Short mmCIF file of C-alpha atoms in Angstrom, two decimals:
data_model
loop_
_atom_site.label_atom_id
_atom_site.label_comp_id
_atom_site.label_asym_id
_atom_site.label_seq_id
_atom_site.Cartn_x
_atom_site.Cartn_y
_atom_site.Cartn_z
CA UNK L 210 -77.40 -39.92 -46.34
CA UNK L 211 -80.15 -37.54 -46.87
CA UNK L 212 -83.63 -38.74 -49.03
CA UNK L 213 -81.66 -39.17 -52.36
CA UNK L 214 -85.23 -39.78 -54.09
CA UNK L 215 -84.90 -36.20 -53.74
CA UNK L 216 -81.47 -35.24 -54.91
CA UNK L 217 -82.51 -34.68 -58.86
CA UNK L 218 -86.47 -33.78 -60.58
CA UNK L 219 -88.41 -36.51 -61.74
CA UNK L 220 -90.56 -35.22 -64.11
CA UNK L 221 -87.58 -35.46 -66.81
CA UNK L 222 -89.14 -38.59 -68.04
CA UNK L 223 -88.18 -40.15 -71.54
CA UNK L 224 -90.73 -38.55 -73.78
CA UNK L 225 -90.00 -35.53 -72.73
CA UNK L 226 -86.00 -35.70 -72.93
CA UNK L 227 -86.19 -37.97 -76.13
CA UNK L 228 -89.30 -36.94 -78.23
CA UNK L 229 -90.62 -39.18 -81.21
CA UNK L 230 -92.58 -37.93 -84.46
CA UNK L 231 -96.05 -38.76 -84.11
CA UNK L 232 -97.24 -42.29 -84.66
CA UNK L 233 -99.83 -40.72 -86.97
CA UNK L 234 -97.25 -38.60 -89.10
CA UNK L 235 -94.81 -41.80 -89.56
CA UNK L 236 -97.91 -43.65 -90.54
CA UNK L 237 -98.77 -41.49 -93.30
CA UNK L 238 -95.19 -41.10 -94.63
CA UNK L 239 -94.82 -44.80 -94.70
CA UNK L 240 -97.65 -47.36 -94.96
CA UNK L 241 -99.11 -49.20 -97.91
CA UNK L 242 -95.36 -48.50 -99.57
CA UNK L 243 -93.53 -51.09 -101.07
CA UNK L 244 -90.22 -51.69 -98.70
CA UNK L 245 -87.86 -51.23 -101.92
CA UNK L 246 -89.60 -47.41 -102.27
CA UNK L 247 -88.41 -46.10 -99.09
CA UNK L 248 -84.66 -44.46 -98.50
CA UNK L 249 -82.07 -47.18 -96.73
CA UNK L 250 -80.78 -47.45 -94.25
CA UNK L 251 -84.56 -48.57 -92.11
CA UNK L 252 -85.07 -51.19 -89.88
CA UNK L 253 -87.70 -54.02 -91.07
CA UNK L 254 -89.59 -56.22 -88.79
CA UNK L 255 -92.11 -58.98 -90.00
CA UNK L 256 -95.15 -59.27 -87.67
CA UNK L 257 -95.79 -62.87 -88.88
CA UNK L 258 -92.61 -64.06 -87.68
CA UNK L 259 -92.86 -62.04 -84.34
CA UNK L 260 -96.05 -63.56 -83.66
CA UNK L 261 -95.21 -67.11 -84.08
CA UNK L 262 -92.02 -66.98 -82.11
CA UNK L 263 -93.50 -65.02 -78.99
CA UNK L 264 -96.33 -68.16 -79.24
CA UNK L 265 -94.15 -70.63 -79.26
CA UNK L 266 -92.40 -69.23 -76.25
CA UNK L 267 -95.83 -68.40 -74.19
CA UNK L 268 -96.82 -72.14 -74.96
CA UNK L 269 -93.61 -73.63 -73.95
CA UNK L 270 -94.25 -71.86 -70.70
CA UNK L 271 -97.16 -72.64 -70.17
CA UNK L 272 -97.03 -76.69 -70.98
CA UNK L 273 -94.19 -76.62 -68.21
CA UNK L 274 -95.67 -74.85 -65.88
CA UNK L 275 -93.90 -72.02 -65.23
CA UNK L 276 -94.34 -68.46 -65.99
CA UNK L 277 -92.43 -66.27 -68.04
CA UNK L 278 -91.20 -62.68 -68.09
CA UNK L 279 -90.44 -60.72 -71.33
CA UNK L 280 -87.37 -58.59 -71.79
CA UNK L 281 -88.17 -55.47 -73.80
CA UNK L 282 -84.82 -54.25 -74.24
CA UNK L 283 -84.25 -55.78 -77.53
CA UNK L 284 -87.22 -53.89 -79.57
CA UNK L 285 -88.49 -50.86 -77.00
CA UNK L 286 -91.75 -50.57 -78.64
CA UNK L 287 -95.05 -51.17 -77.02
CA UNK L 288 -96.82 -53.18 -79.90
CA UNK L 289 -94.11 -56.68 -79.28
CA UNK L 290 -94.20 -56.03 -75.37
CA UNK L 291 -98.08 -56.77 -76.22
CA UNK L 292 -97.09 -59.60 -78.05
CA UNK L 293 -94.67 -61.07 -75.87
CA UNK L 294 -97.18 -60.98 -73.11
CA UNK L 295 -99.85 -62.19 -74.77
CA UNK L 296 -103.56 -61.19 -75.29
CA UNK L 297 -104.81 -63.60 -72.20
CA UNK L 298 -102.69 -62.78 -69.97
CA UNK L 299 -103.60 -62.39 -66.58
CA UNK L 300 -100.70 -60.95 -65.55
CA UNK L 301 -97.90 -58.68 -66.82
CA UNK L 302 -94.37 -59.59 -66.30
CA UNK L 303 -91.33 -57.92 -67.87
CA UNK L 304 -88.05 -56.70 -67.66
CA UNK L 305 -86.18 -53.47 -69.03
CA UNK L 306 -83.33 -52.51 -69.14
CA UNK L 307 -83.92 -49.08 -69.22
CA UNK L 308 -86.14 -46.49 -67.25
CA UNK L 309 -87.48 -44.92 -70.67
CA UNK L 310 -88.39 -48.58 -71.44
CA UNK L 311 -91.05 -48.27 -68.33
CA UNK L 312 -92.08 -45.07 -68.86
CA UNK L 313 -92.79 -45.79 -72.45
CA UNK L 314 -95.11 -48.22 -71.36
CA UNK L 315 -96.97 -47.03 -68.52
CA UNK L 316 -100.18 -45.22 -70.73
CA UNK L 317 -100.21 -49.23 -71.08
CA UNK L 318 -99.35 -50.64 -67.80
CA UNK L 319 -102.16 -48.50 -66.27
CA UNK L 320 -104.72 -49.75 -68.71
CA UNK L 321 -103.84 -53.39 -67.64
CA UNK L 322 -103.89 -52.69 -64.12
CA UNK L 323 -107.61 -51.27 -64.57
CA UNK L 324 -108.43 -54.38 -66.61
CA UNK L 325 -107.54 -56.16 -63.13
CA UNK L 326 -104.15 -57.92 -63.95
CA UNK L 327 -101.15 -58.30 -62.06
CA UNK L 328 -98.12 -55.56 -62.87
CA UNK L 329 -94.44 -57.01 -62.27
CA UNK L 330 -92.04 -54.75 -63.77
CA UNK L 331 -88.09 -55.02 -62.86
CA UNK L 332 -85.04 -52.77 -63.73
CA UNK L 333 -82.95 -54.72 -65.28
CA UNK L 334 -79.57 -53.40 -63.49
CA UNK L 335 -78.48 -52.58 -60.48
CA UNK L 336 -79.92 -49.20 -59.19
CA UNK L 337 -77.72 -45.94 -59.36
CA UNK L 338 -78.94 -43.24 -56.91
CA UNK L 339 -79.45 -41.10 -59.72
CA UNK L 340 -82.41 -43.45 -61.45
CA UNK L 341 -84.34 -43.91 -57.56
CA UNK L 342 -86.12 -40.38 -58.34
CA UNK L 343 -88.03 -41.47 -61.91
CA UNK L 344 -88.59 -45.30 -60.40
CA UNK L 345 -89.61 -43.95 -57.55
CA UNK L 346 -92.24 -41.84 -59.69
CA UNK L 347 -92.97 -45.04 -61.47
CA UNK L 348 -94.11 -46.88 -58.13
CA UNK L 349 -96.05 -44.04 -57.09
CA UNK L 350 -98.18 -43.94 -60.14
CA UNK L 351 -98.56 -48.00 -60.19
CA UNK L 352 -98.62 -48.87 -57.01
CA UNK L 353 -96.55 -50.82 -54.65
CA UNK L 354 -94.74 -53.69 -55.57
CA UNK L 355 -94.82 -53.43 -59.35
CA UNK L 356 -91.61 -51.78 -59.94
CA UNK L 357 -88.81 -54.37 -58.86
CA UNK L 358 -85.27 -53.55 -58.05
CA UNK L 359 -81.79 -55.74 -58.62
CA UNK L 360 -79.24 -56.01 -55.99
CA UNK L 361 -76.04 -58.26 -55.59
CA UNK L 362 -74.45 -55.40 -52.60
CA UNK L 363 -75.75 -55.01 -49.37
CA UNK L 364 -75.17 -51.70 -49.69
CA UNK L 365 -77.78 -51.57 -52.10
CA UNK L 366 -80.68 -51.93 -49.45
CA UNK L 367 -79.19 -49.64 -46.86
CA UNK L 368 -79.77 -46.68 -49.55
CA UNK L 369 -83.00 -48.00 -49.92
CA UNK L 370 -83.82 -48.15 -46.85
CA UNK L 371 -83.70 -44.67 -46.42
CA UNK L 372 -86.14 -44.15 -48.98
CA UNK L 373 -89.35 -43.27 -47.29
CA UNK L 374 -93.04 -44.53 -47.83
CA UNK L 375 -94.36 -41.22 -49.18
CA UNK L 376 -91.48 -41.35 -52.21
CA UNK L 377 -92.16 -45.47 -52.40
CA UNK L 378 -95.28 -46.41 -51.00
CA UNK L 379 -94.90 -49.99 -49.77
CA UNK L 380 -91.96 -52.27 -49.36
CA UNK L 381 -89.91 -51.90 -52.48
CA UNK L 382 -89.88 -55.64 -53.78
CA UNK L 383 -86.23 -56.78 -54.72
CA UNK L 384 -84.35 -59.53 -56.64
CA UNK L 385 -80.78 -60.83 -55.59
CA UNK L 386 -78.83 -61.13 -58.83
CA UNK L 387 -76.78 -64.79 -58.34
CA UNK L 388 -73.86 -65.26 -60.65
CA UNK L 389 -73.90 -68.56 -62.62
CA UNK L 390 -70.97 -67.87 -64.47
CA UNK L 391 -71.30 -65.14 -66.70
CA UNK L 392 -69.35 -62.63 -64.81
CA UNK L 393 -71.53 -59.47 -65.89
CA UNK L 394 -73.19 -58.97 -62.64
CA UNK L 395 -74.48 -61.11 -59.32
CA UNK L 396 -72.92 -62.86 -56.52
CA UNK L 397 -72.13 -66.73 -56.05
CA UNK L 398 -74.36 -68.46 -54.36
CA UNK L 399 -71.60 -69.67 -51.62
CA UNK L 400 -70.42 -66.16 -50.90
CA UNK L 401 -69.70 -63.90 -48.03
CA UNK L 402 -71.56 -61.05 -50.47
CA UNK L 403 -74.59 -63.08 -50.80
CA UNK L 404 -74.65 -63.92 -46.83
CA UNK L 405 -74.26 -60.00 -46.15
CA UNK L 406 -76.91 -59.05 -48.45
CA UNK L 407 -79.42 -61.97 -46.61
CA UNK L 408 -78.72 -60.26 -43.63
CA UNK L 409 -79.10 -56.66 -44.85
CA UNK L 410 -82.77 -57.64 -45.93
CA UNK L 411 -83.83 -59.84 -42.87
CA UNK L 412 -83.22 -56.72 -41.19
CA UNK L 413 -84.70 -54.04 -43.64
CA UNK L 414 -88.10 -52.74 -42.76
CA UNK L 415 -88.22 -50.98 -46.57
CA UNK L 416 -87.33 -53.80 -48.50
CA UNK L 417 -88.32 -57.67 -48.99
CA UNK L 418 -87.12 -60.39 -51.33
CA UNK L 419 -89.35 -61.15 -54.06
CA UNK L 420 -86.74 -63.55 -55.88
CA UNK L 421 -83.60 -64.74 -57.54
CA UNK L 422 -82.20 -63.71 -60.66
CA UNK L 423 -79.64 -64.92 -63.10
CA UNK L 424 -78.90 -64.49 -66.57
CA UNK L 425 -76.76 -66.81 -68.18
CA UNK L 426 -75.23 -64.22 -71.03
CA UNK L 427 -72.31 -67.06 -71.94
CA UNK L 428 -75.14 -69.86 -73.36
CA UNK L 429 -74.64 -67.74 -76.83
CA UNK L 430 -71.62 -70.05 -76.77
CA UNK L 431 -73.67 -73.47 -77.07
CA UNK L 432 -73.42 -75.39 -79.86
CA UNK L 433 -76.61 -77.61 -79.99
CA UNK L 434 -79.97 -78.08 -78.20
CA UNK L 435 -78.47 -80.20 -75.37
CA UNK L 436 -75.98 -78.31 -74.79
CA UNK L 437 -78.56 -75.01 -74.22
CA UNK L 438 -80.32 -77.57 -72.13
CA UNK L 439 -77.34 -78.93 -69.82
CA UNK L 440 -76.77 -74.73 -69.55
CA UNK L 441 -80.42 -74.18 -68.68
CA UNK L 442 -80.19 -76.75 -65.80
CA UNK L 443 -77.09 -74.79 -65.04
CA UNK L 444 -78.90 -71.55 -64.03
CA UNK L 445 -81.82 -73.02 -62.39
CA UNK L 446 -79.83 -75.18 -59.95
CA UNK L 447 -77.30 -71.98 -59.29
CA UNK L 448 -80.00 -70.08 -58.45
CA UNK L 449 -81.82 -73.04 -55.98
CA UNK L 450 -78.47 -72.82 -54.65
CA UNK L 451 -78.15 -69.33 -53.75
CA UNK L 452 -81.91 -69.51 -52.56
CA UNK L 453 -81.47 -72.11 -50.07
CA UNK L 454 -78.04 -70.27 -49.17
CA UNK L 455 -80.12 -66.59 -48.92
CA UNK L 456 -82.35 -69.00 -46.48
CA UNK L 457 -80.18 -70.19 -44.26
CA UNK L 458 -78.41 -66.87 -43.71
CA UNK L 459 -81.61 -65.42 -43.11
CA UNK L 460 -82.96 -67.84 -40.71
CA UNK L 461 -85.30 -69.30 -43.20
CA UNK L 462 -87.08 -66.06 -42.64
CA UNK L 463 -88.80 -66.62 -46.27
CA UNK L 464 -91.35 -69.07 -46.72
CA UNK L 465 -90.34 -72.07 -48.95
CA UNK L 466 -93.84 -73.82 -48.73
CA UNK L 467 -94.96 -75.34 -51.64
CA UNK L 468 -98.81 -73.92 -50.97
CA UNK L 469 -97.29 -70.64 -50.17
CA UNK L 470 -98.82 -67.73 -52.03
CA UNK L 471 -95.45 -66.02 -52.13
CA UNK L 472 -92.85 -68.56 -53.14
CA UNK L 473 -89.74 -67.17 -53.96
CA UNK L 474 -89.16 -66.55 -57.27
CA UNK L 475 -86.18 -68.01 -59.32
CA UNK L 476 -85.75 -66.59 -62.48
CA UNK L 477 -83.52 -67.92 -65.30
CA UNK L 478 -82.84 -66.97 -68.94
CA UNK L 479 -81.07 -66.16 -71.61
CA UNK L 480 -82.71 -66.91 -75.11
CA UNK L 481 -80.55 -69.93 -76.19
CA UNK L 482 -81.46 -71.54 -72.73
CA UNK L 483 -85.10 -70.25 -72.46
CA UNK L 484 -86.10 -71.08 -76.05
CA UNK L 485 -84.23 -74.65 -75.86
CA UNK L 486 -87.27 -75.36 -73.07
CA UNK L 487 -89.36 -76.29 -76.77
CA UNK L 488 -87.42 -79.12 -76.61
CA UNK L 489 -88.35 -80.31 -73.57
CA UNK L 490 -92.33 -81.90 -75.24
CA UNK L 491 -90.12 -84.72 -77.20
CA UNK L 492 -90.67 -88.06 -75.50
CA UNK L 493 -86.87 -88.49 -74.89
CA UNK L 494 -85.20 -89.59 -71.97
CA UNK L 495 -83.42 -86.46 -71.73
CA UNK L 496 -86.09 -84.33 -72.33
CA UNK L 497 -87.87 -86.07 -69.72
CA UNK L 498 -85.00 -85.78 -66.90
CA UNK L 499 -84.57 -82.14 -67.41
CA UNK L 500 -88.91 -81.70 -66.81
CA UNK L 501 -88.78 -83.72 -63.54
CA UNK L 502 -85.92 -81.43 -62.35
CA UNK L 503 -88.00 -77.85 -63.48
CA UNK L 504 -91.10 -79.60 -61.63
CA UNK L 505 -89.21 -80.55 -58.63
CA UNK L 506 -88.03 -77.29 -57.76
CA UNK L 507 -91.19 -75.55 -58.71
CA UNK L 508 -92.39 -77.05 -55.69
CA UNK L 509 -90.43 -74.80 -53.85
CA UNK L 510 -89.74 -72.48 -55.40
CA UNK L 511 -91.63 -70.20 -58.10
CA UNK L 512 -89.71 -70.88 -61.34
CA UNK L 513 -89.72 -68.18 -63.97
CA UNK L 514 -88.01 -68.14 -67.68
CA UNK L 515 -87.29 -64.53 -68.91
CA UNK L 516 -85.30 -64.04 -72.41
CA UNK L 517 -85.30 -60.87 -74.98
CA UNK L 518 -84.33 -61.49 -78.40
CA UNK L 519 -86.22 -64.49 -79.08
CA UNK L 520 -89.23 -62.56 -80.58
CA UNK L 521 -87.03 -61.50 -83.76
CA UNK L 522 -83.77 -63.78 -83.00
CA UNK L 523 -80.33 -63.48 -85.14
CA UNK L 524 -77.09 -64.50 -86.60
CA UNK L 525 -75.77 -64.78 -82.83
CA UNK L 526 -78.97 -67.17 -81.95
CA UNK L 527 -78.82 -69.07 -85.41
CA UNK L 528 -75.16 -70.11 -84.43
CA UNK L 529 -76.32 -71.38 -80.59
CA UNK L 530 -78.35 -74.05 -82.62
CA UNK L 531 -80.76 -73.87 -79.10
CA UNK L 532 -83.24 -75.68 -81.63
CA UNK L 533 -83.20 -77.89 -84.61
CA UNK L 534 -83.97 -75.74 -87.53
CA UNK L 535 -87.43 -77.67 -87.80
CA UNK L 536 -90.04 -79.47 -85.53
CA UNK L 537 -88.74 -83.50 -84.78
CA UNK L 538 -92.80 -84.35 -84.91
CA UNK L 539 -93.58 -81.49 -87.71
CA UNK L 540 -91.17 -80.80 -90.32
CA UNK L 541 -92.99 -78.52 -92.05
CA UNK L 542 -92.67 -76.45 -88.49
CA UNK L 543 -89.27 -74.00 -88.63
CA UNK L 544 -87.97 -73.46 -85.19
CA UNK L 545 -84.34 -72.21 -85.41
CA UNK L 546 -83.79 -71.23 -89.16
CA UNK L 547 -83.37 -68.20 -91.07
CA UNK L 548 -87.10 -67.90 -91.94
CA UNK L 549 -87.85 -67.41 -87.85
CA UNK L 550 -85.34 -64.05 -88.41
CA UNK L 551 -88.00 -61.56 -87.63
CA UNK L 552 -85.54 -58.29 -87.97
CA UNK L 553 -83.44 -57.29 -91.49
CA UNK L 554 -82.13 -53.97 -92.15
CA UNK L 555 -82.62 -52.50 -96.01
CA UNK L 556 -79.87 -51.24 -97.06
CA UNK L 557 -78.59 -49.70 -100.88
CA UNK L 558 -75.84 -50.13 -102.82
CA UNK L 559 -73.42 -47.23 -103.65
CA UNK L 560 -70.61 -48.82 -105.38
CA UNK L 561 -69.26 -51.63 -106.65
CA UNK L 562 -65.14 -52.89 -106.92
CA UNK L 563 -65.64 -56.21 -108.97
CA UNK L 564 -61.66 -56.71 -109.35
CA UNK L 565 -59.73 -54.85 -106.33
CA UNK L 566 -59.33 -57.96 -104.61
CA UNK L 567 -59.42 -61.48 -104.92
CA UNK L 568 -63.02 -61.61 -103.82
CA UNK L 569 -65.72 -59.48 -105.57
CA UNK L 570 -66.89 -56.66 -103.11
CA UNK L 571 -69.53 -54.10 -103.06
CA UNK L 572 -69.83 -50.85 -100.67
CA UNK L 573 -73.24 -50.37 -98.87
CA UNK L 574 -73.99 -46.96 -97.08
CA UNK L 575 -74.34 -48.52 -93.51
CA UNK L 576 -71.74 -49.41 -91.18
CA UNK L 577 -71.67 -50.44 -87.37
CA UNK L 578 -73.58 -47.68 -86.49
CA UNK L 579 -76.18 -49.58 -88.37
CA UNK L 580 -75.21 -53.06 -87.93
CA UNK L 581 -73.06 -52.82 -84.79
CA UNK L 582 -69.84 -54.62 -84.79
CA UNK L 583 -70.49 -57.55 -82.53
CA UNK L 584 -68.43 -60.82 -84.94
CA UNK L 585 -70.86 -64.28 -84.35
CA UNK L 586 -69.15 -67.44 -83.86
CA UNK L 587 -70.31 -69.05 -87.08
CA UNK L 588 -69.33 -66.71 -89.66
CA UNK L 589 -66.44 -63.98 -90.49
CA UNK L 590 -68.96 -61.25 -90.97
CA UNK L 591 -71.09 -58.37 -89.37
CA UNK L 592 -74.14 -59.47 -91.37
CA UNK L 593 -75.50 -61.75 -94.26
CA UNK L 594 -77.11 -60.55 -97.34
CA UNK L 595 -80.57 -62.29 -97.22
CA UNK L 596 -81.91 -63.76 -101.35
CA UNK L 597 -84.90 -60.85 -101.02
CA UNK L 598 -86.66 -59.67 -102.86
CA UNK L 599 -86.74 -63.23 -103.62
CA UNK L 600 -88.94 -65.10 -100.91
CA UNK L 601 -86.22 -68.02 -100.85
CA UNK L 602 -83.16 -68.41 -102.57
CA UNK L 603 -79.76 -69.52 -102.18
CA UNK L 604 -77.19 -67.04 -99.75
CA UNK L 605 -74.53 -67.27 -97.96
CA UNK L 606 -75.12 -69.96 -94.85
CA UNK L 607 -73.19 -70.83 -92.39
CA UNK L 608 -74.23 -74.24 -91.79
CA UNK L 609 -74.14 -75.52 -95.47
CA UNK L 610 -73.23 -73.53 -98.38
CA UNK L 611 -70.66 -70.10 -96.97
CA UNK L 612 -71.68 -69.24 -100.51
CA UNK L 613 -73.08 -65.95 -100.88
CA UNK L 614 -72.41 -62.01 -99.87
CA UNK L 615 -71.68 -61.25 -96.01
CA UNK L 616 -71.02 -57.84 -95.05
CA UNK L 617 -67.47 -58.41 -93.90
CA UNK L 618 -66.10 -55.26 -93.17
CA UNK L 619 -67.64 -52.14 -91.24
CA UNK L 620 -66.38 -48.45 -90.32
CA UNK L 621 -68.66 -46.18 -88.73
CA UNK L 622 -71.06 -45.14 -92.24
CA UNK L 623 -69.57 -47.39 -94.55
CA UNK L 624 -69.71 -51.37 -95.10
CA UNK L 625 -68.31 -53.43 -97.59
CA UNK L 626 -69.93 -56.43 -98.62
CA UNK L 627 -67.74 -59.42 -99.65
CA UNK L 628 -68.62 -62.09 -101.76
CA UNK L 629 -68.11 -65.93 -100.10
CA UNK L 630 -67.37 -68.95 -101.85
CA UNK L 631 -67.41 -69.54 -105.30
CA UNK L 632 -67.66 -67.46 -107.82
CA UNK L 633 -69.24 -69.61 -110.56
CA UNK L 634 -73.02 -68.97 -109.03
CA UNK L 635 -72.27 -65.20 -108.03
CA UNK L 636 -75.22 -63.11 -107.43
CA UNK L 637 -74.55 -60.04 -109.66
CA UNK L 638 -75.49 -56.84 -107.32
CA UNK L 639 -75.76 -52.92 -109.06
CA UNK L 640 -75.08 -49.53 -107.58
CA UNK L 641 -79.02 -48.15 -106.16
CA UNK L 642 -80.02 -51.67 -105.59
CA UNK L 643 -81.70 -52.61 -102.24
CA UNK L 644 -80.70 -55.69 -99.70
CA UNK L 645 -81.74 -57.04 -96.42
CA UNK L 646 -79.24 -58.00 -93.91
CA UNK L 647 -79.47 -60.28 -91.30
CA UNK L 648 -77.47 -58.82 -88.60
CA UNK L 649 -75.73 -60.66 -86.07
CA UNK L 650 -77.19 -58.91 -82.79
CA UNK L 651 -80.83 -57.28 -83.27
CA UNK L 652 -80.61 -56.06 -79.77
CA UNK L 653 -77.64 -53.44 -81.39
CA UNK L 654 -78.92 -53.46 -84.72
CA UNK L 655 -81.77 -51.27 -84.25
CA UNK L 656 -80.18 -49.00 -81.27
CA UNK L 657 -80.14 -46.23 -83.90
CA UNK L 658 -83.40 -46.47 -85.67
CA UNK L 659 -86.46 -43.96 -84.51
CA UNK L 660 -88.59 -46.14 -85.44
CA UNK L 661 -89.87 -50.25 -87.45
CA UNK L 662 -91.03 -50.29 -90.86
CA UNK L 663 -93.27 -53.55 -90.18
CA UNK L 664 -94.50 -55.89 -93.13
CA UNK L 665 -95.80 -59.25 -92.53
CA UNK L 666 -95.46 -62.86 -94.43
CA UNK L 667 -98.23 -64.20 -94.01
CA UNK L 668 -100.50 -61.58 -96.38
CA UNK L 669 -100.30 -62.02 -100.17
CA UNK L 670 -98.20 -58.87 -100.37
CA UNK L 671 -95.11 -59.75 -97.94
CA UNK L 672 -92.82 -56.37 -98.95
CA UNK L 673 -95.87 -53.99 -98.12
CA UNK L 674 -95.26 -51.79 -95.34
CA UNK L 675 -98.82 -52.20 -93.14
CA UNK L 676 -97.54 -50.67 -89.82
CA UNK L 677 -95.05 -48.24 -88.22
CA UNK L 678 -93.76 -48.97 -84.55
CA UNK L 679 -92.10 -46.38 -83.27
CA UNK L 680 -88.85 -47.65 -81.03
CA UNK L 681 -88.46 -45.56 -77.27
CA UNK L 682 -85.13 -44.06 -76.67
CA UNK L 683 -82.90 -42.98 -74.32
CA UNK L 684 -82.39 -44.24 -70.31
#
C-alpha cells in the first residue's frame, strides 16, 4: 500500500466544510434576552451547574491520585473543554470523538502548548484510512505525540507503519482498546487479537504503546453507587489484565516500573463509573477497599479516568443513581439530582387535546430530531417537562412522584407531551407557552443545535441569556 496520508487533501478541515455564524453576530442576536423571548426549539446550558460538576470531577481526581481525561464529544464547544480541564492545569488531556472536534480546538491547543503544558489528544475510534490525512495534519502542526490513535487490529499498525516521518513526525503514540464487556469496540484481554496486535507493535518502528483503553458503555445499566463502583473495579482490573497480557506477548518490552517516567497508561470510564469515584472520600469499608485497589495498580501502571457527559449529565445518568442525590457529610451539597442537569431544551406549545385520550396531552413543535429517541430505564418517556419558569416545583420524577408531563411520544418534528399520574394537581399548560425538557441523552440532544444559549444560576437573574457557545459540527 502506497502513502495513504496522501490518498485525499487535508486542508478540508471542519470550519471550512461546516461554517458557523460568527461568535460576535450570535452574541448580539442573543445576549442580555430573557430565555422565554427567544423562538423554541434552542438548546440551554447553565454555566453554574457546568462549573460545579466539572470541579467536582477534577477534585475527585485529583484526591485519588490519578489523572483524568475529558471527552468533548458530548458539548463540541471550546468554552466546557476549558472547563473540563481546568484553569491550573498543567497538562491537557482529552478525547474526541470526532476530527472537527480537534480541529475546533487547535487555535486553543496551540496557545496551551506555548503556555508550556503537556498536549494529549486521542481519536476516539478506530482510524479509517480516510481520516490519517487531516490527523496527520493535526500532528504536524502540534507536534509529535499529541495526537493519539485507537487500535484493537493488528492490521491497524501495519497501515501505520507505512506512514512516513515527514506526514507524522515522530512515533505515532497508540492506545489498545480492551473489551470489558461492552461489545462496542476492543479486544479481550486473553485473546489471540490482543497477542497479534502486541506483536505487531514490538515490531513497529512507527508506532509505540502509550496505553490501554476501555470504556465501559453498559454501567448506564447500574442501579446504585456500589453497583457503578463494583463496575468501575470492573474496567480497571480488565484493563491490568490485558496490560500484563500485551506484556508478556511482547516480551515485557514496556517498562512497568513504578519510577518509570512512561508508565503505561490504563484508562477507564464511562460517567456512571468515573463520577461514582466521589464516593470513594466516605470513611467506609468499601470505599476504602476500592482506593487501595486504584493505588495498588497505580504503582504500575498510570491510571487515568476519562468520562463525557458528566459536565451537564441527564435522564440516562439520573436513572444510574452513580451518586446519592446529595452529599452523606453535606446535605445541603446535590450530587446526582435534577438540579446538577446542566442541559434543557426550550421548547413551545402548539396545541393542546385535553380529552382525546384518557390522559391529558399537549403537542410541542420538537421531536427526536430535537430530543433524540434514546427511551431511559426509569421512565416511559423521551424527556421530562422541568417546573420552570419556576426555580423549583413539583414535576414528573421518576424516583418519587411519576406525577407530572413527560414527553412520551416523538416523530421526527412533532412531540406529544403526556400528562403522568394524577390528575387532581395537573399543571394547566396553553398553546405559545414555553417549557424546558430534560432530555434523556444530552450527548444526542444537542446534535442538531448550531449553537448554546447559556444562562447561569448562580446570578440574581437565572433566565438571562449572558453567553452564546457556539457547538462544532461535522467529522
Amino acid at each position: 500500500m502506497k502513502n495513504i496520508a496522501n490518498t485525499i487533501p487535508s486542508t478540508l478541515t471542519a470550519s471550512f466544510l461546516y461554517p458557523s455564524p460568527s461568535d460576535a453576530a450570535l452574541k448580539l442576536a442573543f445576549v442580555d434576552k430573557d430565555i422565554n423571548s427567544v423562538q423554541a426549539p434552542a438548546a440551554i446550558l447553565d454555566s453554574a451547574v457546568i462549573r460545579r460538576n466539572c470541579r467536582l470531577m477534577l477534585e475527585a481526581a485529583h484526591k485519588l491520585g490519578v489523572n483524568f481525561r475529558a471527552h468533548v464529544k458530548t458539548h463540541k464547544t471550546t468554552q466546557i473543554t476549558k472547563l473540563q480541564v481546568g484553569r491550573d492545569s498543567k497538562s491537557v488531556k482529552l478525547v474526541a470523538s470526532t476530527i472537527s472536534e480537534i480541529e475546533n480546538l487547535l487555535p486553543w491547543l496551540l496557545e496551551c502548548k506555548a503556555e508550556g503544558k503537556e498536549v494529549s489528544v486521542l481519536y476516539g475510534v478506530p482510524f479509517s484510512h480516510s481520516s490519517i490525512p487531516r490527523l496527520a495534519a493535526l500532528s504536524r502542526t502540534l507536534g509529535p505525540g499529541t495526537i493519539g490513535l485507537f487500535v484493537d487490529h493488528p492490521l491497524h499498525i501495519k497501515i501505520l507503519d507505512q506512514i512516513d516521518e515527514q506526514t507524522w513526525p515522530g512515533r505515532i503514540s497508540v492506545f489498545v482498546i480492551i473489551d470489558v464487556g461492552h461489545h462496542r469496540e476492543g479486544v479481550s484481554a486473553h485473546s489471540k487479537q490482543l497477542a497479534d496486535i502486541a506483536y505487531a507493535l514490538s515490531s513497529s518502528d512507527r508506532t509505540h504503546l502509550a496505553g490501554l483503553y476501555t470504556h465501559m458503555g453498559q454501567s448506564k445499566g447500574v442501579n446504585s453507587p456500589d453497583e457503578a463502583l463494583k463496575s468501575m473495579s470492573t474496567e480497571l482490573e480488565g484493563l491490568q489484565e490485558g496490560a500484563i497480557e500485551f506484556l508478556k506477548c511482547a516480551g515485557a518490552q514496556q517498562s512497568k516500573d513504578p519510577k518509570g517516567a512512561n508508565k503505561i497508561v490504563l484508562s477507564l470510564g464511562a460517567t456512571p463509573t468515573v463520577t461514582a469515584v466521589q464516593n470513594l472520600f466516605d470513611n467506609t469499608e468499601g470505599a476504602q477497599r476500592y482506593r487501595v485497589m486504584i493505588d495498588q495498580i497505580n504503582q504500575s501502571f498510570a491510571v487515568e479516568l476519562h468520562a463525557g457527559v458528566y459536565m451537564v449529565l441527564d435522564m440516562e445518568q439520573l436513572a444510574t443513581r452513580a451518586r446519592p442525590s446529595v452529599s452523606p457529610t453535606d446535605p445541603t451539597k446535590s450530587l446526582l439530582s435534577f438540579s446538577d442537569l446542566g442541559m434543557r431544551t426550550l421548547v413551545e406549545v402548539v396545541s393542546l387535546y385535553p380529552d382525546r385520550s384518557e390522559r391529558p396531552e399537549a403537542l410541542i413543535a420538537a421531536g427526536s430530531i430535537v430530543l433524540g429517541r434514546e427511551p431511559c430505564k426509569s421512565y416511559p418517556g423521551w424527556g421530562v417537562v422541568s417546573p420552570w419558569p419556576a426555580a423549583h416545583g413539583p414535576h414528573y420524577d421518576p424516583e418519587t412522584s411519576r406525577a407530572g408531563w413527560i414527553v412520551g411520544r416523538v416523530s421526527q418534528e412533532h412531540g406529544v407531551l403526556t400528562w403522568e399520574g394524577s390528575k387532581d394537581k395537573i399543571r394547566e399548560l396553553e398553546v405559545g407557552q414555553k417549557l424546558l425538557i430534560w432530555p434523556n441523552h444530552a450527548c444526542i440532544a444537542g446534535v442538531n443545535f448550531g449553537w448554546y444559549l447559556v444562562v447561569d444560576s448562580d446570578t440574581p437573574e437565572p433566565d438571562k441569556i449572558v453567553d452564546v457557545w457556539t457547538r462544532w459540527r461535522g467529522w
